[in-house]
Every structure is written in C-alpha cells, then in structure tokens.
CSV table of N, CA and C in Angstrom, one decimal:
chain,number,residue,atom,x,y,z
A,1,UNK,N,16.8,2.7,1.0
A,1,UNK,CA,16.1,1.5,0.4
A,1,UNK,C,15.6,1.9,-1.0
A,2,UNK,N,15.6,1.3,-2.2
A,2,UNK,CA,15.3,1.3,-3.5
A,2,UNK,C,14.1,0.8,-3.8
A,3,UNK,N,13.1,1.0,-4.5
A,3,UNK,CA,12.1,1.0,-4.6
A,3,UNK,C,11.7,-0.8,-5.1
A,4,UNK,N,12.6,-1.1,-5.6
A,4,UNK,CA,12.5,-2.7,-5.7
A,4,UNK,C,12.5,-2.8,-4.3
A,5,UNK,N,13.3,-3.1,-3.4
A,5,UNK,CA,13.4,-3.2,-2.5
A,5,UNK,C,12.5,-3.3,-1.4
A,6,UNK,N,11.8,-2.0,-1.7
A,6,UNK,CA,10.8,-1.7,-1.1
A,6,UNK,C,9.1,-2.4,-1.5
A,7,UNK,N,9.2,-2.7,-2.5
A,7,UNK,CA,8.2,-3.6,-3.2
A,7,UNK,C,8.5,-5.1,-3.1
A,8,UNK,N,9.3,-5.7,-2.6
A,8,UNK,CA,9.7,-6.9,-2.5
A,8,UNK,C,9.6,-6.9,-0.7
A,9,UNK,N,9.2,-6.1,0.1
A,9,UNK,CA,9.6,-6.3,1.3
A,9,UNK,C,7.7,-6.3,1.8
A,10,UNK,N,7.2,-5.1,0.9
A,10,UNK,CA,6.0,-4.9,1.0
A,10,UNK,C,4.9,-6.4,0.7
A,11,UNK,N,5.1,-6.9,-0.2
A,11,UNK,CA,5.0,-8.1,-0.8
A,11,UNK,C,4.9,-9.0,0.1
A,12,UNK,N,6.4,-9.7,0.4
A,12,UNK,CA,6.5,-10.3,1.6
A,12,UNK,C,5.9,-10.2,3.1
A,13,UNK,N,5.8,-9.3,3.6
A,13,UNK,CA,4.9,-9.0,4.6
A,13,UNK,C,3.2,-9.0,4.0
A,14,UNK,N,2.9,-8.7,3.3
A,14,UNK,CA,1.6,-9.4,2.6
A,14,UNK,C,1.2,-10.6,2.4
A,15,UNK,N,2.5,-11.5,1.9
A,15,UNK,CA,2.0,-12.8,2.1
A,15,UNK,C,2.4,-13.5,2.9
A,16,UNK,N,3.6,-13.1,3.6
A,16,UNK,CA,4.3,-14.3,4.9
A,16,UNK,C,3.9,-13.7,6.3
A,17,UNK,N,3.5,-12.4,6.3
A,17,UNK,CA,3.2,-12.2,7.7
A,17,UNK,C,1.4,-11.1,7.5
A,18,UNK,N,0.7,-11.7,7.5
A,18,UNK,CA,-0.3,-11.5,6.8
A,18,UNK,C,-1.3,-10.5,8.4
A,19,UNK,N,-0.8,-11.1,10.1
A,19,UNK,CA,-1.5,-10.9,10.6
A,19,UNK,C,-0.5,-9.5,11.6
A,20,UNK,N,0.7,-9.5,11.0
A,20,UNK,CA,1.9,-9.0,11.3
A,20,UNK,C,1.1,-7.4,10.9
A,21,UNK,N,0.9,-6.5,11.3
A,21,UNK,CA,1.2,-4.9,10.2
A,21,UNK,C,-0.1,-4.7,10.4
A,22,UNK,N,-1.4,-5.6,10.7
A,22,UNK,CA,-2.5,-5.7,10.2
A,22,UNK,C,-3.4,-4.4,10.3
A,23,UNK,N,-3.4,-3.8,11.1
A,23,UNK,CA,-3.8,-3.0,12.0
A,23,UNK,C,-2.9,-1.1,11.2
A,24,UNK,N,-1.7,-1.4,11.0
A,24,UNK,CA,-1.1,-0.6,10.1
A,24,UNK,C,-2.1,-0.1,8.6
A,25,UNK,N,-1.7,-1.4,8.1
A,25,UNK,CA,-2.2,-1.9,6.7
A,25,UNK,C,-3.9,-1.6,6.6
A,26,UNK,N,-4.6,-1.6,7.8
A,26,UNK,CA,-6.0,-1.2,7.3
A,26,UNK,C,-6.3,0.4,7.4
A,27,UNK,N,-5.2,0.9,8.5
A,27,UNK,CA,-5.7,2.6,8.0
A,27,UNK,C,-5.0,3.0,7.4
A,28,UNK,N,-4.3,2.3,6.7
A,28,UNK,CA,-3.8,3.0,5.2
A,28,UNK,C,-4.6,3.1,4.2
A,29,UNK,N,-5.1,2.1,3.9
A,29,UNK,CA,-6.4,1.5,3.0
A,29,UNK,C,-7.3,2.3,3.4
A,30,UNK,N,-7.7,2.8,4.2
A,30,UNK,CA,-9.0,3.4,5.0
A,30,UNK,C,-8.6,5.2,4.3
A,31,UNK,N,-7.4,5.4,4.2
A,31,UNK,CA,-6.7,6.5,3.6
A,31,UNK,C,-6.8,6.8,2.1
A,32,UNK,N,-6.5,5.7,1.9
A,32,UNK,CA,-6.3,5.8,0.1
A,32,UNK,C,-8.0,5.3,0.0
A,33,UNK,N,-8.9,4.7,0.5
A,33,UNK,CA,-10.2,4.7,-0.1
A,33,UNK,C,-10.9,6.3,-0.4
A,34,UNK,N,-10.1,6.9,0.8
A,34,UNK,CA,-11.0,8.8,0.5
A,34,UNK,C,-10.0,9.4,-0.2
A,35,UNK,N,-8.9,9.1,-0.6
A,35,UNK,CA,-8.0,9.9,-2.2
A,35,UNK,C,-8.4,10.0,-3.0
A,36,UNK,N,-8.5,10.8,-3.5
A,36,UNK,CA,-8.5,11.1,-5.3
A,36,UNK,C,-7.7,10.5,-6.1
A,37,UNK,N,-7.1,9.9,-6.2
A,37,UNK,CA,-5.8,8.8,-6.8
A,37,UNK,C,-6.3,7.4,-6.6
A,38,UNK,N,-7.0,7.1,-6.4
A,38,UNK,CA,-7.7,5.7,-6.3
A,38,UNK,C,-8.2,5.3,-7.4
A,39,UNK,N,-7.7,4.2,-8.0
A,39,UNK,CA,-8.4,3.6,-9.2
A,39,UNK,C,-8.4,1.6,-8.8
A,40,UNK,N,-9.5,1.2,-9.7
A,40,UNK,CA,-9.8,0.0,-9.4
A,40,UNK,C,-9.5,-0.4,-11.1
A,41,UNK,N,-9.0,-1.7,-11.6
A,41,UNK,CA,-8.0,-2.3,-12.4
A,41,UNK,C,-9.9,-2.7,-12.8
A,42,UNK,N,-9.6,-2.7,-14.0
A,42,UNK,CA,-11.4,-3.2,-15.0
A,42,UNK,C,-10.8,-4.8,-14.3
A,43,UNK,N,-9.9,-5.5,-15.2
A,43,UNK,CA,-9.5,-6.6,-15.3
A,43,UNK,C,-9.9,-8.1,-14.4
A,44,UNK,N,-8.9,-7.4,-13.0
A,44,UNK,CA,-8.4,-8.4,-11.9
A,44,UNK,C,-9.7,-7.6,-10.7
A,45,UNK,N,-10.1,-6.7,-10.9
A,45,UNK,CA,-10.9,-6.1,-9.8
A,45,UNK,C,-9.7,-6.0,-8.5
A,46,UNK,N,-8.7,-5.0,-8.9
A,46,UNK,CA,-8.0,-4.7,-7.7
A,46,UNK,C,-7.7,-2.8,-7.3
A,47,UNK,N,-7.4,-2.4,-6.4
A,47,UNK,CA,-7.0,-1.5,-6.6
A,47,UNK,C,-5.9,-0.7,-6.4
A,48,UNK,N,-5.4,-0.4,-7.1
A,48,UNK,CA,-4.1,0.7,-6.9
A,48,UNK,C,-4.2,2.4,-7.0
A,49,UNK,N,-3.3,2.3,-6.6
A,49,UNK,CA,-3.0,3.9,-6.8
A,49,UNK,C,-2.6,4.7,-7.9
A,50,UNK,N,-3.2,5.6,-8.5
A,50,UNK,CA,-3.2,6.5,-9.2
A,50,UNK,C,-2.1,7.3,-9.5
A,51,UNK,N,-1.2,7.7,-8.4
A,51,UNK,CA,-0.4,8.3,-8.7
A,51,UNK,C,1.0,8.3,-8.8
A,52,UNK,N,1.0,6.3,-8.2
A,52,UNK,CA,2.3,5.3,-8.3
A,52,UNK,C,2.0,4.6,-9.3
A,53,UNK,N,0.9,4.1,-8.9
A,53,UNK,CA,0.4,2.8,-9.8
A,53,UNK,C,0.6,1.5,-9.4
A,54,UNK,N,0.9,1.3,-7.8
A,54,UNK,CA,1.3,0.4,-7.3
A,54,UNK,C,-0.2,-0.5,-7.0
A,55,UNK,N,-0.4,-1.5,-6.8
A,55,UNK,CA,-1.3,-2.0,-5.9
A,55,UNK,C,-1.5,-2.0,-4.6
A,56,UNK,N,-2.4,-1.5,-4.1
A,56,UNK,CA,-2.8,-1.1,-2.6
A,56,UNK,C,-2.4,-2.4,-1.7
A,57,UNK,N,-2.9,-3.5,-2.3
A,57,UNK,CA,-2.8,-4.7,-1.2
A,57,UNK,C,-1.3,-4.8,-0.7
A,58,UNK,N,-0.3,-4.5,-1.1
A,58,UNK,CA,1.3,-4.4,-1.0
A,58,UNK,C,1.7,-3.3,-0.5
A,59,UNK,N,0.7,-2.1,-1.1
A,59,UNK,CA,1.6,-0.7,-1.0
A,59,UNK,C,1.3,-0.4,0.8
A,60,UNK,N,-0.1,-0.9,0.9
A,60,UNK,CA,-0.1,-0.2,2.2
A,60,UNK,C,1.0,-1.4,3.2
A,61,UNK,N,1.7,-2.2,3.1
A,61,UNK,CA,2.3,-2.9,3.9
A,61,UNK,C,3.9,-2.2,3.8
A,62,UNK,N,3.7,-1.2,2.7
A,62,UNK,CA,5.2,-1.1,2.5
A,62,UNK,C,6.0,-0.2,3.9
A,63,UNK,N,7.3,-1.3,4.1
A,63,UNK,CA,8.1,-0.9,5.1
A,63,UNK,C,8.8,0.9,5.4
A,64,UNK,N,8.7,1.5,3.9
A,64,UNK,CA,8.7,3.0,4.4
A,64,UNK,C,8.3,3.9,4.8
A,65,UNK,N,6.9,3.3,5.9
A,65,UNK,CA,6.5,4.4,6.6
A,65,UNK,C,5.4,5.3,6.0
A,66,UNK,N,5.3,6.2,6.5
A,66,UNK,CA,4.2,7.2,5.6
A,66,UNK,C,5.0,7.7,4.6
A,67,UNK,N,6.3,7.8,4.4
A,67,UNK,CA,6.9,8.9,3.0
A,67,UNK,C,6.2,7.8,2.0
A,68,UNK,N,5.6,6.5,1.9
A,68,UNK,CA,5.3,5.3,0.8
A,68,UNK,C,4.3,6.0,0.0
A,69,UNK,N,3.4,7.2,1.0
A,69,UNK,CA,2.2,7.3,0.1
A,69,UNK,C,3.0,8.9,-1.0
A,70,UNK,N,2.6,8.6,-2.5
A,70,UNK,CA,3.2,9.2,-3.0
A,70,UNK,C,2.7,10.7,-2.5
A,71,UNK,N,1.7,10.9,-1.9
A,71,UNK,CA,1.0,12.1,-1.5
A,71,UNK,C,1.5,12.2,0.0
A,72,UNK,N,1.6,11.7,0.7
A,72,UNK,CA,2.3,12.2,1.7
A,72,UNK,C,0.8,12.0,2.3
A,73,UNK,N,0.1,11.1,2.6
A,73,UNK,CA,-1.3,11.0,3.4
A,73,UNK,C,-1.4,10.3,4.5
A,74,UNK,N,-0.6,9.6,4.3
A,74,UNK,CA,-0.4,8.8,5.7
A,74,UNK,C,0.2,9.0,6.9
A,75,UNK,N,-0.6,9.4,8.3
A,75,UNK,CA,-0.1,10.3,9.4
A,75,UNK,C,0.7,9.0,9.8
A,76,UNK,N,0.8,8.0,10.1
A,76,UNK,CA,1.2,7.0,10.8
A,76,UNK,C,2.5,6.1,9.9
C-alpha cells in the first residue's frame, strides 16, 4: 500500500466509521501523547507528528498497523 493510499483510507475511517477502530485509535493517541515527536499546529490547535508530519486524528486510524508509527511505537 502507498502512502496516499494509506492516508486516504486512514481519513475515511475517521470520518465514515468513526466508532469503528475506536478503541485502536485511542491507544495510539495515548502513545504519541508520551513521544517526543509530538507537536501541536499554533494555527488550527491540532496535533501531529513530528517525525511524519501527519496529523494524529488520521494517523492513528491508519490501516498499516503499528509499522504507521514512523518510530515503531505502537505495540498493537
């Protein structure tokens, strides 16, 4: 899978299946809040990751499993 790919699937599960993953999607979040790669956007008040640069709200839904986190932090 291609990284578009992978961001367009992550996305979608974010918005169309929102209750779908849910339980996935919060200990991921719970992961990247204690990283060092954590940054919050001044702008939009959101936050992504530092060492993708993706936004968290998507990235933790993304369909690839733990290889998504660019650090490899995600046991599950």
């Amino acid at each position: 899978m291609n990284k578009l790919q992978e961001i367009a699937i992550a996305w979608y599960n974010t918005i169309f299946k929102p209750e779908e993953g849910r339980e996935l999607a919060d200990y991921r979040f719970s992961v990247c809040l204690g990283c060092e790669e954590i940054r919050q956007n001044d702008i939009g008040k959101f936050f992504y990751c530092g060492a993708c640069g993706c936004p968290l709200a998507g990235k933790v839904r993304s369909p690839n499993g733990k290889e998504a986190c660019p650090k490899r932090k995600w046991e599950k």
